[in-house]
Amino acid sequence: MSEENAPVFENVLEKLEDLVQRLETGGLSLDEALKLYEEGIALTRVGNQLLEGVERRIIELQKDNEQTKS
Amino acid sequence: MAVDSPNQTLSVTEFNTRVKSVLEGTLRYVRVEGELSQINQHGSGHVYLTLKDPNSRLQGVVWKSVAQRLRYKPNIGEQVVVYGSISVYVPHGSYKLVINSIEPAGLGARQAAFEALKAKLLKEGLFESENKRDIPLLPRGVGVITSPTGAARRDIESVIFRRSPQVKIVLYPAIVQGAAAASDLVLGLQMMNQRSDIDLIIIGRGGGSIEDLWAFNEERVARAIAKSTLPVISAVGHETDTTISDMVADRRAPTPSVAGEVAVPVRDDLLYTISLLSDRMNRNLEHRLERNRSQLENYALRIENQIDISGRHQRFESIQRHLDRLLAQHIQKNRQRLHDLEIRVRHQAPHVRAGRSREALTAVSMRLRHAGNLSLDRGRSDLKMLAARLSALSPLSVLERGFSVARKDHAVIRSHTQVEVGDEISILLHEGSIGAKVCDKSQDRSLELASQEVSS
């Protein structure tokens, strides 16, 4: 249930890698190359965004159950 | 045992002595199971302990000689089975169980249950690697199901923060041992699976006895782990402990710290990977643009050259055409004049009648003079032109352009073979002349380039 809302990092990295390889293999028109490049820049940005933030976030769940016995 | 007689009164000692003989006569070599609630290691080497169950407690003692031989060292909280006989202490009117051996309770039964469950789940395919979910490379959040006060929690949290500080941690404060543990762990797994902010679950606890870890061997927990939509990392106890949870989970971590390492990558590594890829991409595009740019420049240069050359060609051709036209006109003009003169000369020829009148002669001579003047004028301008052309060919005009004529004994020197080193020569310049001495000679023609330019 968590997959569809956010981009998964693996996919971002995989796409980026694939794209760079296509750029490096060559045989693309300048138009195509520029399009791939733009896409790559966008992916880079998304990847970096996924790695952003440094605050330690801990959420401790509350059990609304009665049985809390130790 | 009945009291001897209703009227008989016993002293305390007598009573306790009787209790002693009654109890010790019947409660010999018994097995008692209970939870160890107290252990006192006495200085004398004897071990005093308390066994309990929900409703009652029992004091026991392990004499020094027995304690030294025990293979299993019991801990507080553990369920044990002790074997021994009752002993009544008359002075206090109290009794204790004198223990000869201790073993963990249900050891045999639990081992059997463990093996049975393992076999059952194995048969159902719950341990199969194809049923295991992948651990995501970078979870946005990690659900941790463990004791809120245990060392396991601290280990997991600190490892995750060290490696990937941006990852959120959601903690389910779980009961990890005892009767309530299994159902609490199941509840934790269910709650985690309802969240949308985590991509992974770690379930586990620190080390302990087999009994402590038992909840992780229960079928309910195993099934809840198998049913989890989110991938589960199991980290129960130490490396040597393997529970059913470990086997069902998508990944088993030998310790809670390792679970943290498996759960999240080192963020800096990923940032580095991204920057490497983006560098490669940039470099590639820059190269490409640079290549295209130089290609364009190259084309531009070639086009420019093309224009330039054709321009010169055209100019050159038009000059040539102009010159040809001038030459043709000139020739035509001269031819015409020659023709006119010829006609006129014929009129003056001796066979023409000599007896022409003087007027006629004068008229003719006037005409002749006029014609002469005309032709003189024409000739003058023609001469000018020819002189100009001539002067272009004249050695003197060449001198004007910086050339000079070298002569030896008034003969023009055309070849290095005409002179010897040391000869005195004179050089004619545009203005004046100079005497010179040959100090070197060679076959090289350094003027070749210049002469080529002139000829083209």
PDB file of N, CA and C in Angstrom, chain B residues 240-297:
ATOM      1  N   THR B 240      23.792 -17.409  17.704  1.00  0.00           N
ATOM      2  CA  THR B 240      23.576 -18.850  17.854  1.00  0.00           C
ATOM      3  C   THR B 240      22.106 -19.219  18.002  1.00  0.00           C
ATOM      4  N   ASP B 241      21.285 -18.211  18.301  1.00  0.00           N
ATOM      5  CA  ASP B 241      19.864 -18.512  18.456  1.00  0.00           C
ATOM      6  C   ASP B 241      19.165 -18.421  17.113  1.00  0.00           C
ATOM      7  N   THR B 242      18.490 -19.481  16.744  1.00  0.00           N
ATOM      8  CA  THR B 242      17.678 -19.398  15.533  1.00  0.00           C
ATOM      9  C   THR B 242      16.248 -19.752  15.895  1.00  0.00           C
ATOM     10  N   THR B 243      15.348 -18.832  15.572  1.00  0.00           N
ATOM     11  CA  THR B 243      13.943 -19.049  15.898  1.00  0.00           C
ATOM     12  C   THR B 243      13.155 -19.261  14.610  1.00  0.00           C
ATOM     13  N   ILE B 244      11.917 -19.710  14.800  1.00  0.00           N
ATOM     14  CA  ILE B 244      11.039 -19.896  13.637  1.00  0.00           C
ATOM     15  C   ILE B 244      10.833 -18.561  12.917  1.00  0.00           C
ATOM     16  N   SER B 245      10.729 -17.480  13.686  1.00  0.00           N
ATOM     17  CA  SER B 245      10.583 -16.151  13.085  1.00  0.00           C
ATOM     18  C   SER B 245      11.726 -15.855  12.126  1.00  0.00           C
ATOM     19  N   ASP B 246      12.938 -16.212  12.552  1.00  0.00           N
ATOM     20  CA  ASP B 246      14.099 -15.981  11.693  1.00  0.00           C
ATOM     21  C   ASP B 246      13.943 -16.710  10.368  1.00  0.00           C
ATOM     22  N   MET B 247      13.377 -17.917  10.450  1.00  0.00           N
ATOM     23  CA  MET B 247      13.271 -18.723   9.232  1.00  0.00           C
ATOM     24  C   MET B 247      12.176 -18.224   8.298  1.00  0.00           C
ATOM     25  N   VAL B 248      11.099 -17.697   8.876  1.00  0.00           N
ATOM     26  CA  VAL B 248       9.982 -17.231   8.047  1.00  0.00           C
ATOM     27  C   VAL B 248      10.263 -15.846   7.469  1.00  0.00           C
ATOM     28  N   ALA B 249      11.008 -15.067   8.214  1.00  0.00           N
ATOM     29  CA  ALA B 249      11.230 -13.677   7.808  1.00  0.00           C
ATOM     30  C   ALA B 249      11.927 -13.619   6.458  1.00  0.00           C
ATOM     31  N   ASP B 250      11.809 -12.456   5.804  1.00  0.00           N
ATOM     32  CA  ASP B 250      12.421 -12.287   4.496  1.00  0.00           C
ATOM     33  C   ASP B 250      13.932 -12.209   4.601  1.00  0.00           C
ATOM     34  N   ARG B 251      14.396 -11.802   5.752  1.00  0.00           N
ATOM     35  CA  ARG B 251      15.828 -11.783   5.970  1.00  0.00           C
ATOM     36  C   ARG B 251      16.080 -12.025   7.446  1.00  0.00           C
ATOM     37  N   ARG B 252      17.086 -12.819   7.755  1.00  0.00           N
ATOM     38  CA  ARG B 252      17.447 -13.035   9.148  1.00  0.00           C
ATOM     39  C   ARG B 252      18.710 -12.253   9.441  1.00  0.00           C
ATOM     40  N   ALA B 253      18.671 -11.464  10.508  1.00  0.00           N
ATOM     41  CA  ALA B 253      19.872 -10.761  10.932  1.00  0.00           C
ATOM     42  C   ALA B 253      20.351 -11.404  12.228  1.00  0.00           C
ATOM     43  N   PRO B 254      21.635 -11.726  12.323  1.00  0.00           N
ATOM     44  CA  PRO B 254      22.123 -12.405  13.519  1.00  0.00           C
ATOM     45  C   PRO B 254      21.974 -11.574  14.790  1.00  0.00           C
ATOM     46  N   THR B 255      22.043 -10.251  14.656  1.00  0.00           N
ATOM     47  CA  THR B 255      21.874  -9.386  15.821  1.00  0.00           C
ATOM     48  C   THR B 255      21.049  -8.163  15.409  1.00  0.00           C
ATOM     49  N   PRO B 256      20.496  -7.450  16.376  1.00  0.00           N
ATOM     50  CA  PRO B 256      19.740  -6.229  16.054  1.00  0.00           C
ATOM     51  C   PRO B 256      20.568  -5.195  15.296  1.00  0.00           C
ATOM     52  N   SER B 257      21.858  -5.061  15.633  1.00  0.00           N
ATOM     53  CA  SER B 257      22.695  -4.091  14.914  1.00  0.00           C
ATOM     54  C   SER B 257      22.773  -4.432  13.434  1.00  0.00           C
ATOM     55  N   VAL B 258      22.961  -5.711  13.162  1.00  0.00           N
ATOM     56  CA  VAL B 258      23.041  -6.136  11.760  1.00  0.00           C
ATOM     57  C   VAL B 258      21.715  -5.872  11.059  1.00  0.00           C
ATOM     58  N   ALA B 259      20.613  -6.027  11.803  1.00  0.00           N
ATOM     59  CA  ALA B 259      19.302  -5.743  11.205  1.00  0.00           C
ATOM     60  C   ALA B 259      19.259  -4.303  10.708  1.00  0.00           C
ATOM     61  N   GLY B 260      19.821  -3.389  11.505  1.00  0.00           N
ATOM     62  CA  GLY B 260      19.871  -1.982  11.092  1.00  0.00           C
ATOM     63  C   GLY B 260      20.688  -1.814   9.821  1.00  0.00           C
ATOM     64  N   GLU B 261      21.775  -2.571   9.721  1.00  0.00           N
ATOM     65  CA  GLU B 261      22.630  -2.471   8.538  1.00  0.00           C
ATOM     66  C   GLU B 261      21.938  -3.016   7.297  1.00  0.00           C
ATOM     67  N   VAL B 262      21.199  -4.107   7.503  1.00  0.00           N
ATOM     68  CA  VAL B 262      20.487  -4.696   6.365  1.00  0.00           C
ATOM     69  C   VAL B 262      19.351  -3.760   5.924  1.00  0.00           C
ATOM     70  N   ALA B 263      18.760  -3.079   6.908  1.00  0.00           N
ATOM     71  CA  ALA B 263      17.556  -2.292   6.633  1.00  0.00           C
ATOM     72  C   ALA B 263      17.837  -1.056   5.785  1.00  0.00           C
ATOM     73  N   VAL B 264      18.927  -0.352   6.056  1.00  0.00           N
ATOM     74  CA  VAL B 264      19.169   0.894   5.326  1.00  0.00           C
ATOM     75  C   VAL B 264      20.589   0.952   4.792  1.00  0.00           C
ATOM     76  N   PRO B 265      20.768   1.599   3.638  1.00  0.00           N
ATOM     77  CA  PRO B 265      22.101   1.744   3.059  1.00  0.00           C
ATOM     78  C   PRO B 265      22.819   2.923   3.697  1.00  0.00           C
ATOM     79  N   VAL B 266      24.108   3.059   3.409  1.00  0.00           N
ATOM     80  CA  VAL B 266      24.832   4.251   3.844  1.00  0.00           C
ATOM     81  C   VAL B 266      24.474   5.369   2.867  1.00  0.00           C
ATOM     82  N   ARG B 267      23.852   6.404   3.404  1.00  0.00           N
ATOM     83  CA  ARG B 267      23.344   7.465   2.541  1.00  0.00           C
ATOM     84  C   ARG B 267      24.438   8.070   1.657  1.00  0.00           C
ATOM     85  N   ASP B 268      25.609   8.300   2.237  1.00  0.00           N
ATOM     86  CA  ASP B 268      26.679   8.935   1.475  1.00  0.00           C
ATOM     87  C   ASP B 268      27.080   8.104   0.255  1.00  0.00           C
ATOM     88  N   ASP B 269      26.992   6.777   0.393  1.00  0.00           N
ATOM     89  CA  ASP B 269      27.303   5.919  -0.755  1.00  0.00           C
ATOM     90  C   ASP B 269      26.337   6.191  -1.899  1.00  0.00           C
ATOM     91  N   LEU B 270      25.062   6.310  -1.539  1.00  0.00           N
ATOM     92  CA  LEU B 270      24.055   6.534  -2.579  1.00  0.00           C
ATOM     93  C   LEU B 270      24.232   7.908  -3.210  1.00  0.00           C
ATOM     94  N   LEU B 271      24.521   8.905  -2.370  1.00  0.00           N
ATOM     95  CA  LEU B 271      24.746  10.252  -2.906  1.00  0.00           C
ATOM     96  C   LEU B 271      25.924  10.223  -3.876  1.00  0.00           C
ATOM     97  N   TYR B 272      26.932   9.459  -3.506  1.00  0.00           N
ATOM     98  CA  TYR B 272      28.118   9.348  -4.344  1.00  0.00           C
ATOM     99  C   TYR B 272      27.759   8.687  -5.682  1.00  0.00           C
ATOM    100  N   THR B 273      26.973   7.607  -5.592  1.00  0.00           N
ATOM    101  CA  THR B 273      26.544   6.919  -6.809  1.00  0.00           C
ATOM    102  C   THR B 273      25.809   7.878  -7.740  1.00  0.00           C
ATOM    103  N   ILE B 274      24.896   8.645  -7.152  1.00  0.00           N
ATOM    104  CA  ILE B 274      24.133   9.592  -7.966  1.00  0.00           C
ATOM    105  C   ILE B 274      25.054  10.625  -8.607  1.00  0.00           C
ATOM    106  N   SER B 275      26.012  11.110  -7.818  1.00  0.00           N
ATOM    107  CA  SER B 275      26.871  12.156  -8.372  1.00  0.00           C
ATOM    108  C   SER B 275      27.771  11.580  -9.470  1.00  0.00           C
ATOM    109  N   LEU B 276      28.178  10.321  -9.312  1.00  0.00           N
ATOM    110  CA  LEU B 276      28.977   9.683 -10.366  1.00  0.00           C
ATOM    111  C   LEU B 276      28.174   9.592 -11.654  1.00  0.00           C
ATOM    112  N   LEU B 277      26.927   9.153 -11.519  1.00  0.00           N
ATOM    113  CA  LEU B 277      26.078   9.009 -12.703  1.00  0.00           C
ATOM    114  C   LEU B 277      25.843  10.362 -13.355  1.00  0.00           C
ATOM    115  N   SER B 278      25.605  11.367 -12.530  1.00  0.00           N
ATOM    116  CA  SER B 278      25.299  12.665 -13.126  1.00  0.00           C
ATOM    117  C   SER B 278      26.561  13.255 -13.756  1.00  0.00           C
ATOM    118  N   ASP B 279      27.721  12.956 -13.189  1.00  0.00           N
ATOM    119  CA  ASP B 279      28.983  13.381 -13.815  1.00  0.00           C
ATOM    120  C   ASP B 279      29.140  12.749 -15.192  1.00  0.00           C
ATOM    121  N   ARG B 280      28.890  11.437 -15.218  1.00  0.00           N
ATOM    122  CA  ARG B 280      29.024  10.736 -16.486  1.00  0.00           C
ATOM    123  C   ARG B 280      28.099  11.344 -17.530  1.00  0.00           C
ATOM    124  N   MET B 281      26.900  11.634 -17.080  1.00  0.00           N
ATOM    125  CA  MET B 281      25.905  12.190 -17.981  1.00  0.00           C
ATOM    126  C   MET B 281      26.361  13.556 -18.500  1.00  0.00           C
ATOM    127  N   ASN B 282      26.813  14.406 -17.578  1.00  0.00           N
ATOM    128  CA  ASN B 282      27.264  15.743 -17.961  1.00  0.00           C
ATOM    129  C   ASN B 282      28.427  15.685 -18.927  1.00  0.00           C
ATOM    130  N   ARG B 283      29.384  14.814 -18.575  1.00  0.00           N
ATOM    131  CA  ARG B 283      30.573  14.718 -19.403  1.00  0.00           C
ATOM    132  C   ARG B 283      30.196  14.289 -20.813  1.00  0.00           C
ATOM    133  N   ASN B 284      29.286  13.308 -20.840  1.00  0.00           N
ATOM    134  CA  ASN B 284      28.861  12.803 -22.139  1.00  0.00           C
ATOM    135  C   ASN B 284      28.234  13.894 -22.987  1.00  0.00           C
ATOM    136  N   LEU B 285      27.348  14.654 -22.382  1.00  0.00           N
ATOM    137  CA  LEU B 285      26.657  15.685 -23.158  1.00  0.00           C
ATOM    138  C   LEU B 285      27.614  16.806 -23.559  1.00  0.00           C
ATOM    139  N   GLU B 286      28.514  17.157 -22.646  1.00  0.00           N
ATOM    140  CA  GLU B 286      29.486  18.201 -22.969  1.00  0.00           C
ATOM    141  C   GLU B 286      30.331  17.797 -24.172  1.00  0.00           C
ATOM    142  N   HIS B 287      30.792  16.538 -24.118  1.00  0.00           N
ATOM    143  CA  HIS B 287      31.590  16.039 -25.245  1.00  0.00           C
ATOM    144  C   HIS B 287      30.813  16.163 -26.538  1.00  0.00           C
ATOM    145  N   ARG B 288      29.568  15.741 -26.430  1.00  0.00           N
ATOM    146  CA  ARG B 288      28.737  15.723 -27.599  1.00  0.00           C
ATOM    147  C   ARG B 288      28.558  17.127 -28.146  1.00  0.00           C
ATOM    148  N   LEU B 289      28.240  18.071 -27.267  1.00  0.00           N
ATOM    149  CA  LEU B 289      28.035  19.447 -27.707  1.00  0.00           C
ATOM    150  C   LEU B 289      29.328  20.015 -28.279  1.00  0.00           C
ATOM    151  N   GLU B 290      30.440  19.690 -27.622  1.00  0.00           N
ATOM    152  CA  GLU B 290      31.731  20.190 -28.079  1.00  0.00           C
ATOM    153  C   GLU B 290      32.012  19.664 -29.487  1.00  0.00           C
ATOM    154  N   ARG B 291      31.702  18.373 -29.678  1.00  0.00           N
ATOM    155  CA  ARG B 291      31.906  17.750 -30.973  1.00  0.00           C
ATOM    156  C   ARG B 291      31.061  18.459 -32.027  1.00  0.00           C
ATOM    157  N   ASN B 292      29.797  18.671 -31.694  1.00  0.00           N
ATOM    158  CA  ASN B 292      28.897  19.332 -32.635  1.00  0.00           C
ATOM    159  C   ASN B 292      29.371  20.746 -32.941  1.00  0.00           C
ATOM    160  N   ARG B 293      29.824  21.436 -31.896  1.00  0.00           N
ATOM    161  CA  ARG B 293      30.258  22.810 -32.075  1.00  0.00           C
ATOM    162  C   ARG B 293      31.428  22.863 -33.047  1.00  0.00           C
ATOM    163  N   SER B 294      32.419  21.996 -32.831  1.00  0.00           N
ATOM    164  CA  SER B 294      33.593  22.067 -33.682  1.00  0.00           C
ATOM    165  C   SER B 294      33.242  21.629 -35.100  1.00  0.00           C
ATOM    166  N   GLN B 295      32.259  20.723 -35.199  1.00  0.00           N
ATOM    167  CA  GLN B 295      31.801  20.322 -36.517  1.00  0.00           C
ATOM    168  C   GLN B 295      31.202  21.522 -37.254  1.00  0.00           C
ATOM    169  N   LEU B 296      30.349  22.247 -36.529  1.00  0.00           N
ATOM    170  CA  LEU B 296      29.706  23.415 -37.115  1.00  0.00           C
ATOM    171  C   LEU B 296      30.741  24.445 -37.541  1.00  0.00           C
ATOM    172  N   GLU B 297      31.708  24.658 -36.648  1.00  0.00           N
ATOM    173  CA  GLU B 297      32.744  25.634 -36.954  1.00  0.00           C
ATOM    174  C   GLU B 297      33.493  25.233 -38.218  1.00  0.00           C
TER     175      GLU B 297
END
